[in-house]
Tab-separated table of C-alpha atoms and ligand atoms in Angstrom:
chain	number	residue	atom	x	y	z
A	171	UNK	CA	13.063	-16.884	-16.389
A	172	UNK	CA	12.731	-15.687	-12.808
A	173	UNK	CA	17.068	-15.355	-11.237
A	174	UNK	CA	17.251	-13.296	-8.153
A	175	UNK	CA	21.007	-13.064	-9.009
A	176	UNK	CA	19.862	-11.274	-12.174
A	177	UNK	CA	17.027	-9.496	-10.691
A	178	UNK	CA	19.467	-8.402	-7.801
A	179	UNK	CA	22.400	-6.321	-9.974
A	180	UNK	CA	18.807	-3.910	-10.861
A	181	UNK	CA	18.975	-2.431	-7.427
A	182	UNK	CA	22.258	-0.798	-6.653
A	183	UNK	CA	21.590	-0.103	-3.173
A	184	UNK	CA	21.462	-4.208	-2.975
A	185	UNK	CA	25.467	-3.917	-3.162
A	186	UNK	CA	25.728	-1.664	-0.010
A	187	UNK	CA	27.141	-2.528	3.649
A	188	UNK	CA	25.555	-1.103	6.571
A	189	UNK	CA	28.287	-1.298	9.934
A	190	UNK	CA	30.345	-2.811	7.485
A	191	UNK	CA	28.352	-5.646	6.607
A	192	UNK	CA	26.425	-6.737	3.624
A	193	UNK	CA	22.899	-4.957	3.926
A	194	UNK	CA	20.347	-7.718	4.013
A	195	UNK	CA	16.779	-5.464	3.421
A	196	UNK	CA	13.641	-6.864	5.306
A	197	UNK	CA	11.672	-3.508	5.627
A	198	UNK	CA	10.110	-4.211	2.288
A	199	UNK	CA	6.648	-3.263	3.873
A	200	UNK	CA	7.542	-0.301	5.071
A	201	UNK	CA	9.093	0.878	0.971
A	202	UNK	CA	10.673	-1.061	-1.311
A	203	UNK	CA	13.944	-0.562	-2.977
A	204	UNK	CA	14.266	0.890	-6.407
A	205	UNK	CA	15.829	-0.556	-9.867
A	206	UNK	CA	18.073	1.238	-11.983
A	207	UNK	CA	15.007	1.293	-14.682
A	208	UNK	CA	13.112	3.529	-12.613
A	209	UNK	CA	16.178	5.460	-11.035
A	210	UNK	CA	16.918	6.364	-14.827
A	211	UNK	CA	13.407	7.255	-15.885
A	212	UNK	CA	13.800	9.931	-12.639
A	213	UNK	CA	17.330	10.927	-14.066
A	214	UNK	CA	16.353	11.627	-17.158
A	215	UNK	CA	13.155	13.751	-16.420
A	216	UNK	CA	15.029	16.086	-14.306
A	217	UNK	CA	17.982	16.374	-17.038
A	218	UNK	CA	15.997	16.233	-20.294
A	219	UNK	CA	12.181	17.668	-20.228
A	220	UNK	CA	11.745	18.930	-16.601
A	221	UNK	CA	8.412	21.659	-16.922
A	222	UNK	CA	5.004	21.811	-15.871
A	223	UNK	CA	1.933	19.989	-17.441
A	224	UNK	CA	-0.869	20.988	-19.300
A	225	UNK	CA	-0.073	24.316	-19.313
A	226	UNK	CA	2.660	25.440	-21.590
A	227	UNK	CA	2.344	25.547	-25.305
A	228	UNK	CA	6.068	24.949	-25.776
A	229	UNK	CA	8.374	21.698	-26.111
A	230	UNK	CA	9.238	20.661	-23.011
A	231	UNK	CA	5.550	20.909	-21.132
A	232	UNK	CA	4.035	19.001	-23.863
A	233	UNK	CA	6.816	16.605	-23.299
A	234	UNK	CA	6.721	16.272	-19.683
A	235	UNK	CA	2.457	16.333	-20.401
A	236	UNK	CA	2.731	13.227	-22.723
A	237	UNK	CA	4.693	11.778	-20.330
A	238	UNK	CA	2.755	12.456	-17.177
A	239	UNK	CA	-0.766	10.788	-19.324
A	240	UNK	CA	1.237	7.848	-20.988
A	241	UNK	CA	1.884	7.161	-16.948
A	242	UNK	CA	-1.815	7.233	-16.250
A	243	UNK	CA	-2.619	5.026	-19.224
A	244	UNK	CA	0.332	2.349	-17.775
A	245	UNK	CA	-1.734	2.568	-14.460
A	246	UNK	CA	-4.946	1.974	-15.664
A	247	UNK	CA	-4.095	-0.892	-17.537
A	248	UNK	CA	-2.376	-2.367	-14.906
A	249	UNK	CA	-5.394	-1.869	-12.644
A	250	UNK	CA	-7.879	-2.727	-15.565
A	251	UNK	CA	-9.477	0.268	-14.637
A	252	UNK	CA	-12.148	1.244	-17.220
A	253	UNK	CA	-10.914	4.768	-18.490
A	254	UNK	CA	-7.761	6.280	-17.523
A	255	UNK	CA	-9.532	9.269	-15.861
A	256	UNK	CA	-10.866	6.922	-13.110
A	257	UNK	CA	-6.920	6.839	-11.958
A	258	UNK	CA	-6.479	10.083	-10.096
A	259	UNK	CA	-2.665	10.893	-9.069
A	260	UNK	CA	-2.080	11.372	-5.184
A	261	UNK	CA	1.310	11.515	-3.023
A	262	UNK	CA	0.061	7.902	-1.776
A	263	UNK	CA	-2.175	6.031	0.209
A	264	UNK	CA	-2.630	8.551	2.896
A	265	UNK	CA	-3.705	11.421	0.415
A	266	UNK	CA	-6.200	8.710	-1.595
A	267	UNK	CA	-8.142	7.584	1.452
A	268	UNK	CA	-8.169	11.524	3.078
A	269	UNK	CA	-9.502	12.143	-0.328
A	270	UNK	CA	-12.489	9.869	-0.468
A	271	UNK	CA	-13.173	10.613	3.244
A	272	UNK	CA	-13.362	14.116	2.723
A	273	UNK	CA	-15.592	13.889	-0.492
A	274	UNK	CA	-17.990	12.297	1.880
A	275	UNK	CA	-18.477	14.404	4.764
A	276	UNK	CA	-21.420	16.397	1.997
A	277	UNK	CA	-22.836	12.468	1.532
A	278	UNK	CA	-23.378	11.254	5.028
A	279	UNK	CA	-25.910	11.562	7.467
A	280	UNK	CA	-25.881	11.069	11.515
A	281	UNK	CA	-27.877	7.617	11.366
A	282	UNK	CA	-25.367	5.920	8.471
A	283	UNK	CA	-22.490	3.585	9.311
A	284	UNK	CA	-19.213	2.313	8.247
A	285	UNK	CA	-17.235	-0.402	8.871
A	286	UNK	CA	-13.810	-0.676	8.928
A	287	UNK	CA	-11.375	-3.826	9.986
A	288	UNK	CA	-9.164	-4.256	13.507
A	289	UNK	CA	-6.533	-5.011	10.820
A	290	UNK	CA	-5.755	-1.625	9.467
A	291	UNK	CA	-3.262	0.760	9.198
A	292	UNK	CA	-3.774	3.622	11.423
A	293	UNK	CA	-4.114	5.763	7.822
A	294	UNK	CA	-7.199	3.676	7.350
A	295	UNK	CA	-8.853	4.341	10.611
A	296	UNK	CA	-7.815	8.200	11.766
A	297	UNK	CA	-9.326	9.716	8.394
A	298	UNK	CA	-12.768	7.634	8.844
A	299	UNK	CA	-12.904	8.563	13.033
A	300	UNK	CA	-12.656	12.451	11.476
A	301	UNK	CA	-15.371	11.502	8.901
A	302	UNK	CA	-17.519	10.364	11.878
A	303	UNK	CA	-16.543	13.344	14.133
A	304	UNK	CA	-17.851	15.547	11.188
A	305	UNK	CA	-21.090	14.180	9.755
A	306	UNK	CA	-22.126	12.257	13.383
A	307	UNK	CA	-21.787	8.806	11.669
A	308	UNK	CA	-21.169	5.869	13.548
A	309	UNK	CA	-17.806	3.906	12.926
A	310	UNK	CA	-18.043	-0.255	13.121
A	311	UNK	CA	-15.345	-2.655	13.590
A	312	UNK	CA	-14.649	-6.082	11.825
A	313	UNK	CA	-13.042	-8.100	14.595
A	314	UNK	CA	-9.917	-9.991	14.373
A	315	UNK	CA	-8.935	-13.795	15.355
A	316	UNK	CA	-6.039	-15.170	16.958
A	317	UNK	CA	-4.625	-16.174	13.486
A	318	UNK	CA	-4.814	-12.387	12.465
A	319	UNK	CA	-7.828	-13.112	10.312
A	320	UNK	CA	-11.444	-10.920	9.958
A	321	UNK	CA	-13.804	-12.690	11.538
A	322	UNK	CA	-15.909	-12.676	8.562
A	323	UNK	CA	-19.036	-14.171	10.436
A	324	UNK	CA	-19.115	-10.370	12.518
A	325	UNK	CA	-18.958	-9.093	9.214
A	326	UNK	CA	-22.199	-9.685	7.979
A	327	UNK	CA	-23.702	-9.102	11.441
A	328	UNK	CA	-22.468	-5.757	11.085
A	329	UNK	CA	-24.160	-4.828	7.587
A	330	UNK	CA	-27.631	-3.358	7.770
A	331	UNK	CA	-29.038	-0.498	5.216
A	332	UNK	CA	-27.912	1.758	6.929
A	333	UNK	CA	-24.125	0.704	6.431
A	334	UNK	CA	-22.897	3.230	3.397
A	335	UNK	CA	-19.118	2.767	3.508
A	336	UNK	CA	-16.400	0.116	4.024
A	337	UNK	CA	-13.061	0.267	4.577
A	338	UNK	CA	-10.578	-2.603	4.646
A	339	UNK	CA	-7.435	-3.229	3.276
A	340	UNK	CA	-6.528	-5.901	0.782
A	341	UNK	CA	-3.392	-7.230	3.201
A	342	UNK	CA	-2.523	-6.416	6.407
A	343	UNK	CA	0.844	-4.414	7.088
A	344	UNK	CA	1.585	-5.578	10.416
A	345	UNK	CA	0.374	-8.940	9.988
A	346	UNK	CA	0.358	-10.178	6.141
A	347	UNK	CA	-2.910	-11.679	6.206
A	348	UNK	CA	-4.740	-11.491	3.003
A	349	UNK	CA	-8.207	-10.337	3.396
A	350	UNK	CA	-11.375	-11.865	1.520
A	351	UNK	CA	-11.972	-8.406	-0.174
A	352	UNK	CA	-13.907	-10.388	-3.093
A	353	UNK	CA	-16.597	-11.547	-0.679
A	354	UNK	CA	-16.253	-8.230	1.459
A	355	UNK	CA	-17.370	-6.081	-2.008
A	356	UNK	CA	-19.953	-8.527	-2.912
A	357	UNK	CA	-21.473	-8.154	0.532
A	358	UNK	CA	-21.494	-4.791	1.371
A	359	UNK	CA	-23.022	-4.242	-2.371
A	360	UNK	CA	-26.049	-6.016	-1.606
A	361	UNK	CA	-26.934	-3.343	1.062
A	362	UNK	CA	-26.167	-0.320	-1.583
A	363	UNK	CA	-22.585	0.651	0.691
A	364	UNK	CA	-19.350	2.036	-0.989
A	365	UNK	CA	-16.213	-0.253	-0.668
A	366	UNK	CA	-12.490	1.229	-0.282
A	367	UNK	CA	-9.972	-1.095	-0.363
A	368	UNK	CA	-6.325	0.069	0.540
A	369	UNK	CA	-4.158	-1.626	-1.489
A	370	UNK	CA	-0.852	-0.273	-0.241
A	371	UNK	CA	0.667	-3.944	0.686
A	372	UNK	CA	-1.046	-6.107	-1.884
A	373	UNK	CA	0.286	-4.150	-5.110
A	374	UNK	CA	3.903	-5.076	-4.210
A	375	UNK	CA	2.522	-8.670	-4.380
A	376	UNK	CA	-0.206	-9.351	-6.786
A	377	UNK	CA	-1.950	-7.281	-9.530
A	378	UNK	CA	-5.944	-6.709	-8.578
A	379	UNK	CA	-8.458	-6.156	-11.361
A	380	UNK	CA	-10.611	-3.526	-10.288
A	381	UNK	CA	-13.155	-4.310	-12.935
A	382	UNK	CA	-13.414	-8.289	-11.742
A	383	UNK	CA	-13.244	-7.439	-8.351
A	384	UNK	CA	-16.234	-4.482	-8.588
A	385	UNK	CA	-14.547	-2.399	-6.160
A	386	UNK	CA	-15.802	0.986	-5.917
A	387	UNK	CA	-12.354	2.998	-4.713
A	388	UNK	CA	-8.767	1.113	-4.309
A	389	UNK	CA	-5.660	3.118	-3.121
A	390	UNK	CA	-1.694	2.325	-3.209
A	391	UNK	CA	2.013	4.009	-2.946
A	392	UNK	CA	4.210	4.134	-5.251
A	393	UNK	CA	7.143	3.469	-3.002
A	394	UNK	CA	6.184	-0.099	-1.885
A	395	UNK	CA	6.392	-1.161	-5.336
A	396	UNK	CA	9.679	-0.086	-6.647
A	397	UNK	CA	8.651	2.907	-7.294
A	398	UNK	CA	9.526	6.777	-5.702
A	399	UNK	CA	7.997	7.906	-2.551
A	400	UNK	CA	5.404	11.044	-2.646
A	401	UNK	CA	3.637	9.383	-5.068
A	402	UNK	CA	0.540	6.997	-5.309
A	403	UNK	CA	-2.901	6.750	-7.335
A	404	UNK	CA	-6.419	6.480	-5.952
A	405	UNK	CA	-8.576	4.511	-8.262
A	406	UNK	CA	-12.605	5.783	-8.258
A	407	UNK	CA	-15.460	4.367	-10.175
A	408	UNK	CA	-16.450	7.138	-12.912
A	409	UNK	CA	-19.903	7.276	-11.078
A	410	UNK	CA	-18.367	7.877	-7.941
A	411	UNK	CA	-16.062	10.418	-8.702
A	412	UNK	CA	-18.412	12.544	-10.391
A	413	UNK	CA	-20.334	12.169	-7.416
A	414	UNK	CA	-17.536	12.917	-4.952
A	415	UNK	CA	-16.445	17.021	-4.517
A	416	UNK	CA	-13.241	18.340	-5.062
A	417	UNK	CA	-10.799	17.512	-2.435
A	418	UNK	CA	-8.593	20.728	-3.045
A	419	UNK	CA	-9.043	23.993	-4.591
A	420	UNK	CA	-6.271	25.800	-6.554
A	421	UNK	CA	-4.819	25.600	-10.442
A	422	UNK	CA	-5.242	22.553	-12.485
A	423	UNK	CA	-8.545	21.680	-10.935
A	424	UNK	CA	-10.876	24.389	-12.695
A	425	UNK	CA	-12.498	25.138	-15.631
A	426	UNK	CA	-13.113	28.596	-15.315
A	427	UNK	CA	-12.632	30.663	-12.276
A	428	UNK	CA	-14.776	34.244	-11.687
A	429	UNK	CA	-15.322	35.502	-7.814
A	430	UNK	CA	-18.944	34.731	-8.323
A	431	UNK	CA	-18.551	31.043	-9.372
A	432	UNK	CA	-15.420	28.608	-10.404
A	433	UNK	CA	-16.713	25.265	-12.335
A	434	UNK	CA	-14.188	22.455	-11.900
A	435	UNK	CA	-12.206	20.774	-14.208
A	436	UNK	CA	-13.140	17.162	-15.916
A	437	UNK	CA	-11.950	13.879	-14.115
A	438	UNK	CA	-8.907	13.510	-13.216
A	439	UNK	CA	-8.027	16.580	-12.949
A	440	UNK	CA	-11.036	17.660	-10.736
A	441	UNK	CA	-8.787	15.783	-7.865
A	442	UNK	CA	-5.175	17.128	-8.866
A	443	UNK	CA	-5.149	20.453	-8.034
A	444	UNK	CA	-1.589	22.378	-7.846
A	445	UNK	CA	1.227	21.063	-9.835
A	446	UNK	CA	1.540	17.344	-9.357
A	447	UNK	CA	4.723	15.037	-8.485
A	448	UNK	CA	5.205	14.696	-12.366
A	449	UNK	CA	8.524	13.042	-12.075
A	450	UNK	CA	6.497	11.202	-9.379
A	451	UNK	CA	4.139	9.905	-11.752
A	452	UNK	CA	6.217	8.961	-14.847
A	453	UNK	CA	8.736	6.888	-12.977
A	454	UNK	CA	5.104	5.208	-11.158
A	455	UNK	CA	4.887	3.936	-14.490
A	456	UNK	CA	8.298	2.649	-15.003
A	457	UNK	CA	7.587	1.160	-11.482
A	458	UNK	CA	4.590	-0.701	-12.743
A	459	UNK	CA	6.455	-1.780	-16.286
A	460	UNK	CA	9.384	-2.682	-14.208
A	461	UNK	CA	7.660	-5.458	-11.829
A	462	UNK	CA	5.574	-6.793	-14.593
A	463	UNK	CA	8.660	-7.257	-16.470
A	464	UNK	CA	9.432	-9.382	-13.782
A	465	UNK	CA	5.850	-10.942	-13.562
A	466	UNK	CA	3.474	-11.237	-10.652
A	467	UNK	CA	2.667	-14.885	-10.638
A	468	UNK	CA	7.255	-15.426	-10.848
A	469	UNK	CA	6.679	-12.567	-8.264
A	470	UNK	CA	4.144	-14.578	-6.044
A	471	UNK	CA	6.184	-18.045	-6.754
A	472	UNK	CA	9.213	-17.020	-5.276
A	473	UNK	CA	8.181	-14.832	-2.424
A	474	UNK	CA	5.489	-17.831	-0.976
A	475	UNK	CA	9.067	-19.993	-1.412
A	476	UNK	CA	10.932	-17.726	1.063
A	477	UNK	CA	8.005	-16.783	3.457
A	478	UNK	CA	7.858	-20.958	4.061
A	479	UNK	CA	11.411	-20.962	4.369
A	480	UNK	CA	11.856	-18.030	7.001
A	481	UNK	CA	8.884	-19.108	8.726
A	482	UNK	CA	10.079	-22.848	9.151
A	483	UNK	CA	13.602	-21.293	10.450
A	484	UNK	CA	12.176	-18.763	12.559
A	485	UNK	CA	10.150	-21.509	14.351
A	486	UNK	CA	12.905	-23.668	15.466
A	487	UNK	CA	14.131	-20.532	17.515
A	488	UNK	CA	12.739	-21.753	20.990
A	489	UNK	CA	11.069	-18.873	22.709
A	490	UNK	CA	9.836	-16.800	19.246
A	491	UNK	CA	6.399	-16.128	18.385
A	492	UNK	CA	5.014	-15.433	15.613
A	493	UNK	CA	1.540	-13.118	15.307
A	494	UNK	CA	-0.219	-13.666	11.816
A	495	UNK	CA	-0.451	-17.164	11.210
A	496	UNK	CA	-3.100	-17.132	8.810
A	497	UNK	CA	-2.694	-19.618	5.956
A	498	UNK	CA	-3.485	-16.640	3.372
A	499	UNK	CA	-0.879	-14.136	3.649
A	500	UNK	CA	2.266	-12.406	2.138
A	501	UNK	CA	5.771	-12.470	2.794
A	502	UNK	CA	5.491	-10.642	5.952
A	503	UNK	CA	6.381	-12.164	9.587
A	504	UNK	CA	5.635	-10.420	12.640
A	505	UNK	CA	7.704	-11.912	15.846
A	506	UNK	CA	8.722	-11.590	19.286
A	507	UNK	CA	11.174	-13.281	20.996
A	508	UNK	CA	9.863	-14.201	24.984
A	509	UNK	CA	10.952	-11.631	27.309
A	510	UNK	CA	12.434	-9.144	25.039
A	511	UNK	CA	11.312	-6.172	23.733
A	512	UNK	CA	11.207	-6.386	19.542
A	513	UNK	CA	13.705	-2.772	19.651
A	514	UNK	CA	16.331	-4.486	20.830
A	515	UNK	CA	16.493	-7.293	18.862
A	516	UNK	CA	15.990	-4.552	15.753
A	517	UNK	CA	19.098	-2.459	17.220
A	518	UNK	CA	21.370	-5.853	17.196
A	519	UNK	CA	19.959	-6.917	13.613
A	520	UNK	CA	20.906	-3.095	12.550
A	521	UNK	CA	24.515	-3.668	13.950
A	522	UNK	CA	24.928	-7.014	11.409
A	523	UNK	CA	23.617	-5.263	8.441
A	524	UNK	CA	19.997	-6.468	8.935
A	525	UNK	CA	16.928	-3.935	8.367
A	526	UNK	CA	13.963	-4.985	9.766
A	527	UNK	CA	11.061	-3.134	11.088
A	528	UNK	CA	10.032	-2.713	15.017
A	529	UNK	CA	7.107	-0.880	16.688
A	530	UNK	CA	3.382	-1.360	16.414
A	531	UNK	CA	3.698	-0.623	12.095
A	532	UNK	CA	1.368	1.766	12.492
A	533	UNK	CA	-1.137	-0.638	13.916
A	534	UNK	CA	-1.835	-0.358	17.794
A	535	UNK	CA	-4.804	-2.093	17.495
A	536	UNK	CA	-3.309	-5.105	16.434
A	537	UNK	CA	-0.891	-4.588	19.249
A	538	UNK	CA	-3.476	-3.451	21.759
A	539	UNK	CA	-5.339	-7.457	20.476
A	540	UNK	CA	-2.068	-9.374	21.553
A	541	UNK	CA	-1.155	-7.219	24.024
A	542	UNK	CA	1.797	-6.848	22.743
A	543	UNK	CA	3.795	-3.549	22.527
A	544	UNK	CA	5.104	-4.103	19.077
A	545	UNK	CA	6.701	-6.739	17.459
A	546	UNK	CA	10.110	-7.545	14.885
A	547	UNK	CA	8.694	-7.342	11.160
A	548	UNK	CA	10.625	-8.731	8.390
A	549	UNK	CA	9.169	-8.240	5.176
A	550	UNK	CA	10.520	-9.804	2.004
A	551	UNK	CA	10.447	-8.809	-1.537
A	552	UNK	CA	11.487	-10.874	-4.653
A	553	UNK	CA	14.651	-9.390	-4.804
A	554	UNK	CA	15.636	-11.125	-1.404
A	555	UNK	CA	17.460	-14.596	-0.826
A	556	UNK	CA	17.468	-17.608	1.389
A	557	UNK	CA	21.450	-16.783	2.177
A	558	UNK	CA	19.444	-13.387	3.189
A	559	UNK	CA	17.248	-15.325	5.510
A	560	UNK	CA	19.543	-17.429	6.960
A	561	UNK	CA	21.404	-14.348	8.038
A	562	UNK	CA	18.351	-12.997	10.136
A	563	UNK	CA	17.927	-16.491	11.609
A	564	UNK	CA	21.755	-16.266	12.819
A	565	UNK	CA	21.182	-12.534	13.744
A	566	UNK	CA	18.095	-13.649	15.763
A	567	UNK	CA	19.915	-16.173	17.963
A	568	UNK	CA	22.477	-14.023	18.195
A	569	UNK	CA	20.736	-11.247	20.063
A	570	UNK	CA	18.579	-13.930	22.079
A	571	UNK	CA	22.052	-14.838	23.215
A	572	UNK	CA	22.964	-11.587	23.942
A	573	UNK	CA	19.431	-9.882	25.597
A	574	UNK	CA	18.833	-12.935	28.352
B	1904	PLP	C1	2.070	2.016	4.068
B	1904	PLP	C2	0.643	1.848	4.260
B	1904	PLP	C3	-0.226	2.934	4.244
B	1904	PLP	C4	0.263	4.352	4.114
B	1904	PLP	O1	0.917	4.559	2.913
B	1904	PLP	P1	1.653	5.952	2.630
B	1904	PLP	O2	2.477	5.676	1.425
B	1904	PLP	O3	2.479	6.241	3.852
B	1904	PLP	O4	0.601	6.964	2.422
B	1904	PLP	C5	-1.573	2.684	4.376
B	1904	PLP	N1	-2.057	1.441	4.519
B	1904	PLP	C6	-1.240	0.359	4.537
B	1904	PLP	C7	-1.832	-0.999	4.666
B	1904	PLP	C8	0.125	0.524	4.425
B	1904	PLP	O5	0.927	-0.526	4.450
């Protein structure tokens, strides 16, 4: 049975005061916090079978090896992926998405396209503007509503043959709204084009299917899902990443290296050159064990519960906006209050304990479409409480009180 009390006494930073207060945590977009489960996984790596992989014959590598794989298996299954060599190891989204962009500056031509959203993260638009600036391909943009939805109609006005890649993430960061990735896929297949979806906020929420949803390359962080930061996993179709070169050169990617000729390695390890975040990796799958302990449909339950909550609060603040009212979306609200900028009202939450997030989240664009310069985030997990929210409501009035 789902008890946020319970779930609460996992996470002993939970137990904290910030300015001698009781830390509420509503920057749960920008990383999550981390169980004890997972803290202890990390502990005991680092005092019990700390080596390097798949290269030492003795004990402790084939420990920390075993390990490292059994990680990779968790992920795949959690991801339905097809084989567990279709789940390369990365430091996180960033380094997944650089990865697939790179592999295709060999398979692009000046007359292709691809089409990315006005709802991404700037890591999902800088790596496909240096794709373009390489290989003379033309970058297209999904527009954006009021409501912080695609407008899916532009969408298909956008596909032609010659679109061969596109981007968009499964949910917004800024914004929460949950993109239709299953009709996205479906489209863009029927002109022969390659779909990367950046999963980086939906995996705290929900657990995709890779396999169901077709999806040719999918990307996430560790450390927005309980898990440690440096660490994420890029998933690639087999097909693809066969297809796809190398990404780095160095140890652990070859199979045999002369100075006439080096072949590389076999999937995954074609993509994981140098010695990996192994720590990284195993407690990634204590992560993963950890919030399915804890179930995703519980998970989605409670955190729709509090999103209505904080958004019905929120509202009765007179003067507050908020940007992302689409009825699909996570437990993510973006805000302003009239008249005052969003880092002030962050620097009096800070001062009563409250975290929140302020700025343009990585996302000018959606900033730059509201003309907004940033806005207040507060991001819930399922480890957060209505006494929680109430205290940001308070906090809120408080510093509209104080700023006008
Ligand atoms: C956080 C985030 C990223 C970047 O993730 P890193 O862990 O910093 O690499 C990319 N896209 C979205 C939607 C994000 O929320």
């Amino acid at each position: 049975m789902f008890n946020v009390d319970n779930i609460r006494k996992d996470f002993p930073i939970l137990s904290r005061k910030v300015n001698g207060k009781p830390l509420v945590y509503f920057d749960n977009a920008a990383t999550s916090q981390t169980p004890q489960q997972v803290i202890d996984v990390i502990v005991d790596y680092y005092s019990n079978y700390n080596a390097n992989i798949h290269r030492g014959v003795h004990t402790l590598s084939q420990e920390a090896t075993d390990k490292y794989e059994q990680a990779r298996q968790k992920i795949q299954a959690h991801f339905n992926a097809k084989h567990a060599h279709e789940i390369i190891f990365t430091s996180g989204t960033t380094h997944g998405i650089n990865l697939v962009a790179n592999g295709f500056s060999s398979l692009l031509t000046k007359d292709d396209e691809i089409i990315v959203s006005a709802l991404e993260h700037h890591s999902n638009i800088v790596p496909w503007q240096m794709l373009c600036e390489r290989t003379g391909a033309t970058l297209k943009v999904i527009p954006m509503n009021q409501d912080g939805e695609l407008v899916i109609s532009e969408f298909d006005n956008l596909l032609s043959d010659k679109t061969k890649l596109v981007f968009v993430n499964h949910i917004s960061n800024a914004l929460g709204t949950i993109n239709p990735i299953e009709y996205i896929i479906k489209q863009a297949h029927l002109v022969g084009a390659a779909v990367l979806i950046d999963g980086a906020q939906s995996t705290p929420h929900i657990k995709p299917d890779v396999q169901a949803l077709g999806v040719d390359f999918y990307v996430a962080s560790a450390h927005k899902m309980c898990g440690p930061t440096g660490q994420g996993m890029l998933y690639g179709k087999e097909e693809w990443l066969k297809k796809l070169p190398p990404y780095q050169g160095g140890g652990e990617m070859i199979a045999e290296v002369t100075f006439e000729k080096t072949t590389y390695a076999d999937l995954p390890h074609k993509f994981e050159a140098g010695t990996p975040n192994i720590c990284g990796g195993i407690a990634f799958g204590a992560a993963v064990d950890y919030m399915n302990t804890i179930g995703f449909d519980n998970i989605a339950t409670y955190e729709n519960e509090l999103l209505q909550y904080a958004t019905d609060k929120l509202l009765t603040i007179e003067g507050l906006t908020i940007y992302g009212t689409s009825k699909h979306k996570t437990s993510v609200i973006s805000f302003n209050l009239d008249g005052i900028h969003p880092y002030d009202v962050g620097t009096i939450l800070d001062k009563l304990g409250i975290a929140v997030r302020t700025g343009h989240h990585c996302a000018q664009p959606i900033m730059d479409f509201y003309s907004i310069p940033g806005t207040v985030r507060a991001s819930f997990a399922f480890y957060n409480t209505k006494a929680e929210i109430d205290a940001l409501v308070e906090g809120v009035k408080k510093a509209k009180m104080m700023l006008i």
